Short mmCIF file of C-alpha atoms and ligand atoms in Angstrom, two decimals:
data_model
loop_
_atom_site.label_atom_id
_atom_site.label_comp_id
_atom_site.label_asym_id
_atom_site.label_seq_id
_atom_site.Cartn_x
_atom_site.Cartn_y
_atom_site.Cartn_z
CA MET V 14 -15.83 39.19 41.77
CA ARG V 15 -13.96 41.91 39.88
CA THR V 16 -10.51 41.42 38.34
CA ILE V 17 -8.44 44.23 36.89
CA ILE V 18 -5.56 43.46 34.57
CA TYR V 19 -3.31 46.49 34.41
CA ASN V 20 0.06 47.36 32.95
CA ILE V 21 -0.89 45.65 29.66
CA GLY V 22 1.74 46.48 27.02
CA THR V 23 -0.63 45.67 24.13
CA LEU V 24 -4.26 44.63 24.31
CA ALA V 25 -4.78 42.76 21.02
CA GLY V 26 -7.79 41.43 19.15
CA ILE V 27 -10.41 44.09 19.90
CA LEU V 28 -13.59 43.76 17.84
CA PRO V 29 -17.05 45.34 17.91
CA ALA V 30 -19.75 43.18 19.49
CA ASP V 31 -21.62 42.54 16.25
CA VAL V 32 -18.66 41.02 14.35
CA ARG V 33 -19.06 37.24 14.09
CA LYS V 34 -16.26 36.49 11.59
CA LEU V 35 -13.72 38.27 9.42
CA GLU V 36 -13.37 37.66 5.69
CA GLY V 37 -11.09 38.72 2.86
CA ALA V 38 -9.25 41.99 3.57
CA GLN V 39 -10.97 42.28 6.98
CA MET V 40 -8.54 39.59 8.11
CA ASN V 41 -5.53 41.80 7.44
CA SER V 42 -5.60 43.76 10.68
CA VAL V 43 -5.82 43.18 14.42
CA GLU V 44 -7.00 46.14 16.45
CA CYS V 45 -4.75 46.81 19.43
CA ILE V 46 -4.37 49.41 22.12
CA GLU V 47 -1.15 50.13 23.98
CA ASN V 48 -0.69 50.72 27.71
CA ALA V 49 -4.04 49.27 28.54
CA TYR V 50 -6.16 47.86 31.32
CA LEU V 51 -9.03 45.38 31.22
CA VAL V 52 -11.78 44.74 33.75
CA ILE V 53 -13.43 41.35 34.31
CA GLU V 54 -16.59 40.84 36.34
CA ASP V 55 -17.82 37.35 37.08
CA GLY V 56 -15.82 35.99 34.16
CA ILE V 57 -17.05 38.57 31.61
CA ILE V 58 -15.10 41.46 30.04
CA THR V 59 -16.87 44.59 31.32
CA ASP V 60 -14.42 47.34 30.42
CA PHE V 61 -11.06 48.02 28.83
CA GLY V 62 -9.16 51.05 27.67
CA SER V 63 -5.86 52.80 27.40
CA CYS V 64 -4.19 54.84 30.03
CA THR V 65 -2.74 58.19 29.10
CA CYS V 66 -1.44 59.29 32.48
CA GLY V 67 1.26 56.65 32.77
CA CYS V 68 -0.45 54.65 35.50
CA SER V 69 -1.03 51.69 33.12
CA GLY V 70 -4.70 51.64 33.97
CA ILE V 71 -4.36 51.18 37.69
CA GLN V 72 -5.86 54.61 38.40
CA ASN V 73 -8.54 54.61 35.74
CA PRO V 74 -11.95 55.41 37.24
CA ALA V 75 -13.27 52.03 36.15
CA THR V 76 -10.49 50.34 38.08
CA THR V 77 -10.49 52.27 41.33
CA ILE V 78 -13.01 50.25 43.32
CA THR V 79 -10.95 48.84 46.12
CA THR V 80 -13.07 46.13 47.69
CA ASP V 81 -13.28 42.58 46.40
CA VAL V 82 -10.90 43.31 43.55
CA GLU V 83 -8.11 41.10 42.30
CA TYR V 84 -5.33 43.00 40.54
CA ILE V 85 -3.19 41.29 37.91
CA ASP V 86 -0.04 43.05 36.71
CA ALA V 87 0.47 42.10 33.07
CA GLN V 88 4.02 43.46 33.33
CA GLY V 89 3.93 45.00 29.89
CA GLY V 90 2.95 41.79 28.10
CA PHE V 91 0.27 41.23 25.49
CA VAL V 92 -3.28 40.40 26.52
CA MET V 93 -5.24 38.65 23.79
CA PRO V 94 -8.24 36.34 23.45
CA THR V 95 -7.52 32.67 23.96
CA PHE V 96 -7.40 30.48 20.87
CA CYS V 97 -10.59 28.72 19.82
CA ASP V 98 -9.87 25.26 18.45
CA SER V 99 -12.87 24.41 16.29
CA HIS V 100 -11.75 20.95 15.12
CA THR V 101 -10.32 18.26 17.42
CA HIS V 102 -10.61 14.59 18.22
CA ILE V 103 -9.04 14.78 21.68
CA VAL V 104 -11.19 12.12 23.28
CA TYR V 105 -9.31 8.96 22.38
CA ALA V 106 -7.73 6.02 24.12
CA GLY V 107 -4.01 5.28 24.13
CA CYS V 108 -2.11 6.52 21.10
CA ARG V 109 -0.87 5.34 17.71
CA ASP V 110 2.88 5.56 18.10
CA GLY V 111 3.29 2.24 16.25
CA GLU V 112 1.77 3.79 13.15
CA PHE V 113 4.21 6.65 13.56
CA ARG V 114 6.94 4.11 12.78
CA ASP V 115 4.98 2.86 9.72
CA LYS V 116 4.65 6.43 8.55
CA ILE V 117 8.36 7.08 8.94
CA ALA V 118 9.01 3.88 6.99
CA GLY V 119 7.01 5.38 4.11
CA LEU V 120 3.39 4.23 4.43
CA SER V 121 0.75 6.85 3.64
CA TYR V 122 -2.27 7.68 5.83
CA GLU V 123 -4.50 5.76 3.37
CA GLU V 124 -2.17 2.70 3.36
CA ILE V 125 -2.13 2.56 7.15
CA ALA V 126 -5.94 2.81 7.21
CA ALA V 127 -6.31 0.14 4.50
CA ARG V 128 -4.26 -2.28 6.65
CA GLY V 129 -6.87 -1.94 9.40
CA GLY V 130 -4.85 0.63 11.32
CA GLY V 131 -5.79 4.25 11.59
CA ILE V 132 -9.22 5.14 12.90
CA LEU V 133 -10.17 1.45 13.37
CA ASN V 134 -7.09 0.96 15.54
CA SER V 135 -8.27 3.83 17.77
CA ALA V 136 -11.79 2.33 17.82
CA ASP V 137 -10.41 -0.99 19.13
CA LEU V 138 -8.44 0.82 21.85
CA LEU V 139 -11.45 2.90 22.84
CA HIS V 140 -13.72 -0.14 22.98
CA ASP V 141 -11.43 -1.69 25.60
CA THR V 142 -11.28 1.48 27.71
CA SER V 143 -13.83 2.33 30.42
CA GLU V 144 -15.72 5.63 30.30
CA ASP V 145 -13.94 6.82 33.45
CA ASP V 146 -10.52 5.95 32.08
CA LEU V 147 -11.34 7.61 28.76
CA TYR V 148 -12.37 10.76 30.63
CA GLU V 149 -9.11 10.80 32.63
CA GLN V 150 -6.96 10.22 29.54
CA SER V 151 -8.80 12.97 27.65
CA MET V 152 -8.57 15.44 30.53
CA VAL V 153 -4.78 15.19 30.37
CA ARG V 154 -5.04 16.60 26.84
CA VAL V 155 -7.64 19.17 27.86
CA ARG V 156 -5.29 20.48 30.57
CA GLU V 157 -2.45 20.48 28.07
CA ILE V 158 -4.32 22.62 25.52
CA MET V 159 -5.63 25.04 28.15
CA ALA V 160 -2.08 25.67 29.34
CA MET V 161 -1.12 26.38 25.70
CA GLY V 162 -3.82 29.04 25.45
CA THR V 163 -6.91 27.28 24.13
CA GLY V 164 -10.09 28.62 25.71
CA ALA V 165 -12.69 26.84 23.58
CA VAL V 166 -12.57 23.44 21.93
CA GLU V 167 -14.82 21.43 19.66
CA ILE V 168 -14.44 17.69 20.27
CA LYS V 169 -15.63 14.99 17.88
CA SER V 170 -16.73 11.45 18.50
CA GLY V 171 -15.87 8.93 15.79
CA TYR V 172 -13.62 6.42 17.52
CA GLY V 173 -16.64 4.46 18.75
CA LEU V 174 -18.24 3.33 15.49
CA THR V 175 -20.87 1.30 17.35
CA VAL V 176 -23.96 2.77 19.01
CA GLU V 177 -22.64 2.02 22.51
CA ASP V 178 -19.12 3.29 21.93
CA GLU V 179 -20.21 6.47 20.16
CA LEU V 180 -22.47 7.21 23.14
CA LYS V 181 -19.57 6.45 25.48
CA MET V 182 -17.39 9.00 23.68
CA LEU V 183 -20.11 11.65 23.63
CA ARG V 184 -20.83 11.14 27.33
CA VAL V 185 -17.14 11.71 28.03
CA ILE V 186 -17.30 14.92 25.98
CA ARG V 187 -20.35 16.00 28.00
CA ARG V 188 -18.43 15.34 31.21
CA ILE V 189 -15.51 17.47 29.97
CA LYS V 190 -18.03 20.20 29.14
CA GLU V 191 -19.37 20.04 32.69
CA THR V 192 -16.04 19.91 34.48
CA ALA V 193 -13.39 21.82 32.51
CA PRO V 194 -13.20 25.63 32.63
CA LEU V 195 -12.91 26.03 28.85
CA THR V 196 -15.92 26.17 26.47
CA VAL V 197 -16.65 22.80 24.85
CA LYS V 198 -18.81 21.84 21.86
CA ALA V 199 -19.58 18.20 21.01
CA ASN V 200 -19.62 16.88 17.46
CA PHE V 201 -21.11 13.47 16.57
CA LEU V 202 -18.84 11.86 13.94
CA GLY V 203 -20.30 8.35 13.70
CA ALA V 204 -19.41 8.46 9.99
CA HIS V 205 -15.66 8.71 10.61
CA ALA V 206 -14.97 5.20 9.24
CA VAL V 207 -17.06 2.07 8.64
CA GLY V 208 -17.04 0.08 11.90
CA ARG V 209 -15.22 -3.28 11.78
CA ALA V 210 -18.43 -5.31 12.08
CA TYR V 211 -19.72 -3.61 8.90
CA LYS V 212 -16.63 -4.17 6.73
CA GLY V 213 -17.75 -4.31 3.09
CA ARG V 214 -21.26 -3.16 4.04
CA GLN V 215 -20.85 0.60 3.97
CA SER V 216 -24.46 1.43 3.07
CA GLU V 217 -25.70 -0.66 6.01
CA TYR V 218 -23.31 1.22 8.28
CA VAL V 219 -24.71 4.53 6.98
CA GLU V 220 -28.20 3.21 7.86
CA LEU V 221 -26.92 2.42 11.36
CA VAL V 222 -25.63 6.00 11.70
CA CYS V 223 -28.95 7.43 10.48
CA ASN V 224 -31.43 5.14 12.14
CA GLU V 225 -29.78 4.09 15.39
CA MET V 226 -26.86 6.33 16.29
CA LEU V 227 -28.41 9.71 15.45
CA PRO V 228 -31.71 9.03 17.27
CA ALA V 229 -29.84 7.80 20.36
CA VAL V 230 -27.46 10.77 20.32
CA ALA V 231 -30.35 13.21 19.87
CA ALA V 232 -32.41 11.56 22.61
CA GLU V 233 -29.65 12.27 25.13
CA GLY V 234 -28.93 15.72 23.66
CA LEU V 235 -25.28 14.76 23.33
CA ALA V 236 -24.31 16.57 20.11
CA ASP V 237 -24.07 20.22 19.18
CA PHE V 238 -22.96 19.25 15.67
CA VAL V 239 -22.83 16.32 13.26
CA ASP V 240 -19.85 15.49 11.05
CA VAL V 241 -19.00 13.11 8.18
CA PHE V 242 -15.56 12.19 6.83
CA CYS V 243 -16.55 12.81 3.19
CA ASP V 244 -13.43 11.74 1.34
CA ALA V 245 -11.85 9.10 -0.89
CA GLY V 246 -11.97 5.69 0.77
CA PHE V 247 -14.31 6.88 3.53
CA PHE V 248 -17.85 8.28 2.95
CA THR V 249 -19.36 9.41 -0.36
CA VAL V 250 -21.32 12.56 -1.14
CA GLU V 251 -24.47 10.40 -1.24
CA ASP V 252 -23.72 8.92 2.21
CA THR V 253 -23.07 12.42 3.51
CA ASP V 254 -26.27 13.79 2.01
CA LYS V 255 -28.25 10.99 3.65
CA ILE V 256 -26.70 11.53 7.09
CA LEU V 257 -27.08 15.31 6.98
CA THR V 258 -30.69 15.03 5.83
CA LYS V 259 -31.40 12.80 8.83
CA ALA V 260 -29.48 15.09 11.21
CA ALA V 261 -31.59 18.03 10.03
CA GLU V 262 -34.67 16.22 11.34
CA TYR V 263 -33.09 16.53 14.79
CA GLY V 264 -32.00 20.12 14.16
CA ILE V 265 -28.29 19.26 14.40
CA THR V 266 -26.00 21.56 12.37
CA PRO V 267 -23.28 19.94 10.25
CA LYS V 268 -19.53 20.50 10.14
CA ILE V 269 -17.80 18.41 7.48
CA HIS V 270 -14.43 16.72 6.89
CA ALA V 271 -13.79 17.31 3.18
CA ASN V 272 -11.03 17.32 0.57
CA GLU V 273 -8.20 16.00 2.73
CA LEU V 274 -7.34 13.09 0.48
CA GLU V 275 -9.14 14.04 -2.75
CA VAL V 276 -11.45 16.72 -4.10
CA SER V 277 -14.47 14.95 -2.66
CA GLY V 278 -17.58 17.05 -3.24
CA GLY V 279 -17.76 17.39 0.53
CA VAL V 280 -17.61 21.18 0.41
CA GLN V 281 -20.60 21.40 -1.90
CA VAL V 282 -22.73 18.94 0.07
CA GLY V 283 -21.77 20.73 3.28
CA VAL V 284 -22.77 24.13 1.90
CA LYS V 285 -26.02 22.62 0.58
CA HIS V 286 -26.90 21.54 4.13
CA GLY V 287 -25.87 24.84 5.72
CA ALA V 288 -22.72 23.46 7.37
CA LEU V 289 -21.17 25.81 9.90
CA SER V 290 -17.74 24.80 8.60
CA VAL V 291 -16.06 22.56 6.04
CA ASP V 292 -12.71 21.38 7.30
CA HIS V 293 -9.34 20.15 5.94
CA LEU V 294 -9.47 21.49 2.34
CA GLU V 295 -5.90 20.45 1.59
CA LYS V 296 -7.13 19.77 -1.93
CA THR V 297 -9.45 22.33 -3.43
CA THR V 298 -10.23 23.93 -6.78
CA GLU V 299 -11.93 27.11 -7.92
CA ALA V 300 -15.26 25.23 -7.65
CA GLU V 301 -14.94 25.01 -3.85
CA ILE V 302 -14.20 28.72 -3.58
CA GLU V 303 -17.27 29.46 -5.69
CA ALA V 304 -19.44 27.08 -3.65
CA LEU V 305 -18.40 28.83 -0.43
CA ARG V 306 -18.93 32.35 -1.72
CA GLY V 307 -21.98 33.93 -0.09
CA SER V 308 -22.52 30.95 2.21
CA GLY V 309 -22.38 31.04 6.00
CA THR V 310 -19.92 28.12 5.94
CA MET V 311 -16.43 28.72 7.36
CA PRO V 312 -13.60 27.16 5.34
CA THR V 313 -11.34 25.67 7.99
CA MET V 314 -7.83 24.42 7.35
CA LEU V 315 -5.75 22.16 9.58
CA PRO V 316 -2.06 22.87 8.99
CA GLY V 317 -0.96 20.54 11.81
CA CYS V 318 -2.36 17.66 9.76
CA SER V 319 -0.51 18.80 6.63
CA PHE V 320 2.67 19.11 8.70
CA PHE V 321 2.37 15.67 10.29
CA LEU V 322 1.22 13.74 7.20
CA GLY V 323 3.42 15.63 4.75
CA ILE V 324 0.45 16.47 2.54
CA PRO V 325 -0.25 19.85 0.88
CA TYR V 326 -1.31 22.84 2.96
CA GLY V 327 -4.71 24.36 2.19
CA ASN V 328 -4.72 27.42 -0.03
CA ALA V 329 -5.63 29.82 2.79
CA LYS V 330 -4.12 32.81 1.04
CA GLY V 331 -6.10 32.14 -2.15
CA TYR V 332 -9.31 31.90 -0.15
CA ILE V 333 -8.64 35.22 1.58
CA GLU V 334 -7.70 36.87 -1.70
CA ALA V 335 -11.04 35.61 -3.07
CA GLY V 336 -12.75 37.53 -0.26
CA LEU V 337 -13.58 34.48 1.87
CA PRO V 338 -12.92 33.95 5.57
CA VAL V 339 -10.49 31.25 6.72
CA ALA V 340 -10.22 29.51 10.08
CA LEU V 341 -7.25 27.44 11.28
CA ALA V 342 -7.71 24.63 13.83
CA SER V 343 -5.46 21.92 15.26
CA ASP V 344 -7.26 18.67 14.33
CA TYR V 345 -5.65 17.22 17.50
CA ASN V 346 -5.99 13.45 17.00
CA PRO V 347 -3.80 10.36 17.37
CA GLY V 348 -3.43 9.63 13.64
CA SER V 349 -2.89 12.76 11.60
CA SER V 350 -2.15 15.56 14.06
CA PRO V 351 -1.03 14.54 17.54
CA SER V 352 -0.78 18.11 18.79
CA GLY V 353 -3.28 20.67 20.02
CA ASN V 354 -0.85 23.55 20.13
CA MET V 355 -2.79 26.39 18.52
CA ARG V 356 0.20 28.69 18.67
CA PHE V 357 2.05 26.23 16.45
CA VAL V 358 -1.01 26.18 14.17
CA MET V 359 -0.80 29.98 14.02
CA ALA V 360 2.91 29.69 13.22
CA LEU V 361 2.28 27.14 10.44
CA GLY V 362 -0.36 29.50 9.07
CA CYS V 363 2.41 32.08 8.67
CA ILE V 364 5.39 29.88 7.83
CA ARG V 365 3.80 27.33 5.51
CA MET V 366 0.60 29.03 4.31
CA ARG V 367 2.14 32.50 4.04
CA LEU V 368 -0.55 34.24 6.03
CA THR V 369 0.46 37.43 7.79
CA PRO V 370 0.59 37.20 11.60
CA GLU V 371 -2.62 39.26 11.69
CA GLN V 372 -4.45 36.96 9.25
CA SER V 373 -3.28 33.88 11.13
CA PHE V 374 -4.28 35.39 14.49
CA ASN V 375 -7.80 36.14 13.19
CA ALA V 376 -8.00 32.65 11.68
CA CYS V 377 -7.22 31.08 15.09
CA THR V 378 -9.50 33.28 17.21
CA ILE V 379 -12.66 34.98 15.89
CA ASN V 380 -13.01 32.75 12.82
CA THR V 381 -12.59 29.50 14.73
CA ALA V 382 -15.03 30.87 17.30
CA TYR V 383 -17.50 31.29 14.42
CA ALA V 384 -16.71 27.77 13.16
CA MET V 385 -17.83 26.31 16.48
CA GLY V 386 -20.80 28.62 16.97
CA VAL V 387 -19.43 30.69 19.84
CA SER V 388 -18.29 33.94 18.22
CA ASP V 389 -21.00 35.83 20.11
CA GLN V 390 -19.19 34.88 23.35
CA LEU V 391 -15.53 34.31 22.47
CA GLY V 392 -12.77 35.01 19.94
CA SER V 393 -12.08 38.71 20.61
CA ILE V 394 -11.63 41.41 23.21
CA THR V 395 -15.19 42.73 23.35
CA ILE V 396 -17.27 44.01 26.25
CA GLY V 397 -19.78 41.33 27.16
CA LYS V 398 -17.70 38.41 25.92
CA LYS V 399 -16.21 35.74 28.17
CA ALA V 400 -12.88 36.76 29.67
CA ASN V 401 -10.91 33.87 28.20
CA LEU V 402 -7.54 35.52 27.83
CA ILE V 403 -3.86 34.87 27.31
CA ILE V 404 -1.35 37.09 29.11
CA THR V 405 2.10 36.89 27.57
CA LYS V 406 5.48 37.81 28.90
CA PRO V 407 6.72 41.07 27.36
CA VAL V 408 7.20 40.38 23.63
CA PRO V 409 8.20 42.88 20.96
CA SER V 410 5.21 42.42 18.61
CA LEU V 411 2.26 40.26 17.63
CA ALA V 412 4.48 38.76 14.92
CA PHE V 413 6.92 37.52 17.57
CA ILE V 414 4.30 35.04 18.83
CA PRO V 415 4.26 32.86 15.66
CA TYR V 416 7.80 33.82 14.60
CA SER V 417 9.58 32.65 17.73
CA HIS V 418 7.09 29.85 18.04
CA GLN V 419 8.97 27.65 20.50
CA THR V 420 9.80 30.45 22.94
CA PRO V 421 7.56 29.96 25.99
CA VAL V 422 5.82 33.34 25.91
CA ILE V 423 2.57 32.49 27.71
CA ASP V 424 2.67 33.85 31.23
CA ARG V 425 -0.84 32.80 32.22
CA VAL V 426 -4.18 31.82 30.79
CA ILE V 427 -7.41 33.17 32.27
CA LEU V 428 -10.60 31.22 31.62
CA GLY V 429 -13.38 33.29 33.15
CA SER V 430 -12.79 33.06 36.86
CA VAL V 431 -10.10 30.37 36.62
CA THR V 432 -6.41 31.20 36.14
CA ILE V 433 -4.03 28.60 34.72
O1 NIG L 17 -9.25 14.93 10.76
N1 NIG L 17 -9.53 12.80 8.56
C1 NIG L 17 -10.21 12.21 9.38
N2 NIG L 17 -10.09 12.25 10.68
C2 NIG L 17 -8.98 12.73 11.39
C3 NIG L 17 -7.95 11.68 11.54
C4 NIG L 17 -8.40 10.68 12.47
C5 NIG L 17 -7.40 9.62 12.75
O2 NIG L 17 -6.55 9.27 11.92
O3 NIG L 17 -7.53 9.10 13.85
C6 NIG L 17 -8.48 13.97 10.73
O4 NIG L 17 -7.37 14.05 10.21
FE1 FE L 18 -10.48 15.74 11.88
#
């Protein structure tokens, strides 16, 4: 099946096929062409270009095959790659709106967690929810993020915290992978918090993660990645080192939660183990920048979490000025970021982190694609990549998208051969 999108006002986010991520000054620009067309065959971008004759691409030789062709008139809007959301926890049961009240009353994230709320609250809810119900509840969020322009999502476990419930979560993620039209990666986050039954016995819980959870997860091939919440009050650098050493035996690549609450050492231990990304980074020093320099690890910041918790924003600008890449993801979860709106993430990147619209766009597309191991297939307009695309209504500029961030500009979202 061939689809031709014509009458594209601006085709944005074009990159050569060998670019896997953008760093430092490379993040400053977004290659665009005006008055463009784009051809999709069997869900893959096979051609694109500009039209000089005024036909908006409809008469280009590549577009003139008349049989079995679907034509989409972009009506002068932007066409750009869908967002890649490389850090979410969207498989969860119920919600935590009660804690929202505690937060408004002045309790911090750590105080809510210390009272037995937080992640453990979500673990209790998930334990009492069937796998089918969990799948249905999660699919509501998957449909929500697809409609908002997300074409690839990484989903973590970590609300199970027992062998059975972690497997339940990961099986739900596998089912989403099999049934939803967006690209999904699964991340095993058994070390998200110490399970209730192990209260006060953290090192025994770490043994459970290493010796029972990881082997069971690997045996079913349920995880693309492994994660640890390496932060004050959660898991230590030593715990993290132990878990990542074990995960390496199964060939599972790490992605780490680090430096949300304190400068934790999580960045360094992540880099040591070849983590694909280290995420959060609300608190970092020069030492983290130096540790990341020359590594293949993507520093990933989660401005939706900073917004919701009222904690500092990561120093994205400083990282870019130091020549590093930066990715921005949503962290969609019930406790610290109950939103998966990547356009809002892009807007926060500009408004609160002072990234340019181009830097923020690159941070939410090609660099998040890299941070979830899919930048060979997604994250840019490139021949051979998946045709996961956003078509906007006519908008004056790329900057308008994060600037007027509540204006409903998305006209449609194409995920391969599915249109939303
Ligand atoms: O990335 N920081 C750890 N994990 C999540 C929050 C999970 C929760 O509170 O449910 C995060 O912010
Ligand atoms: Fe997270």
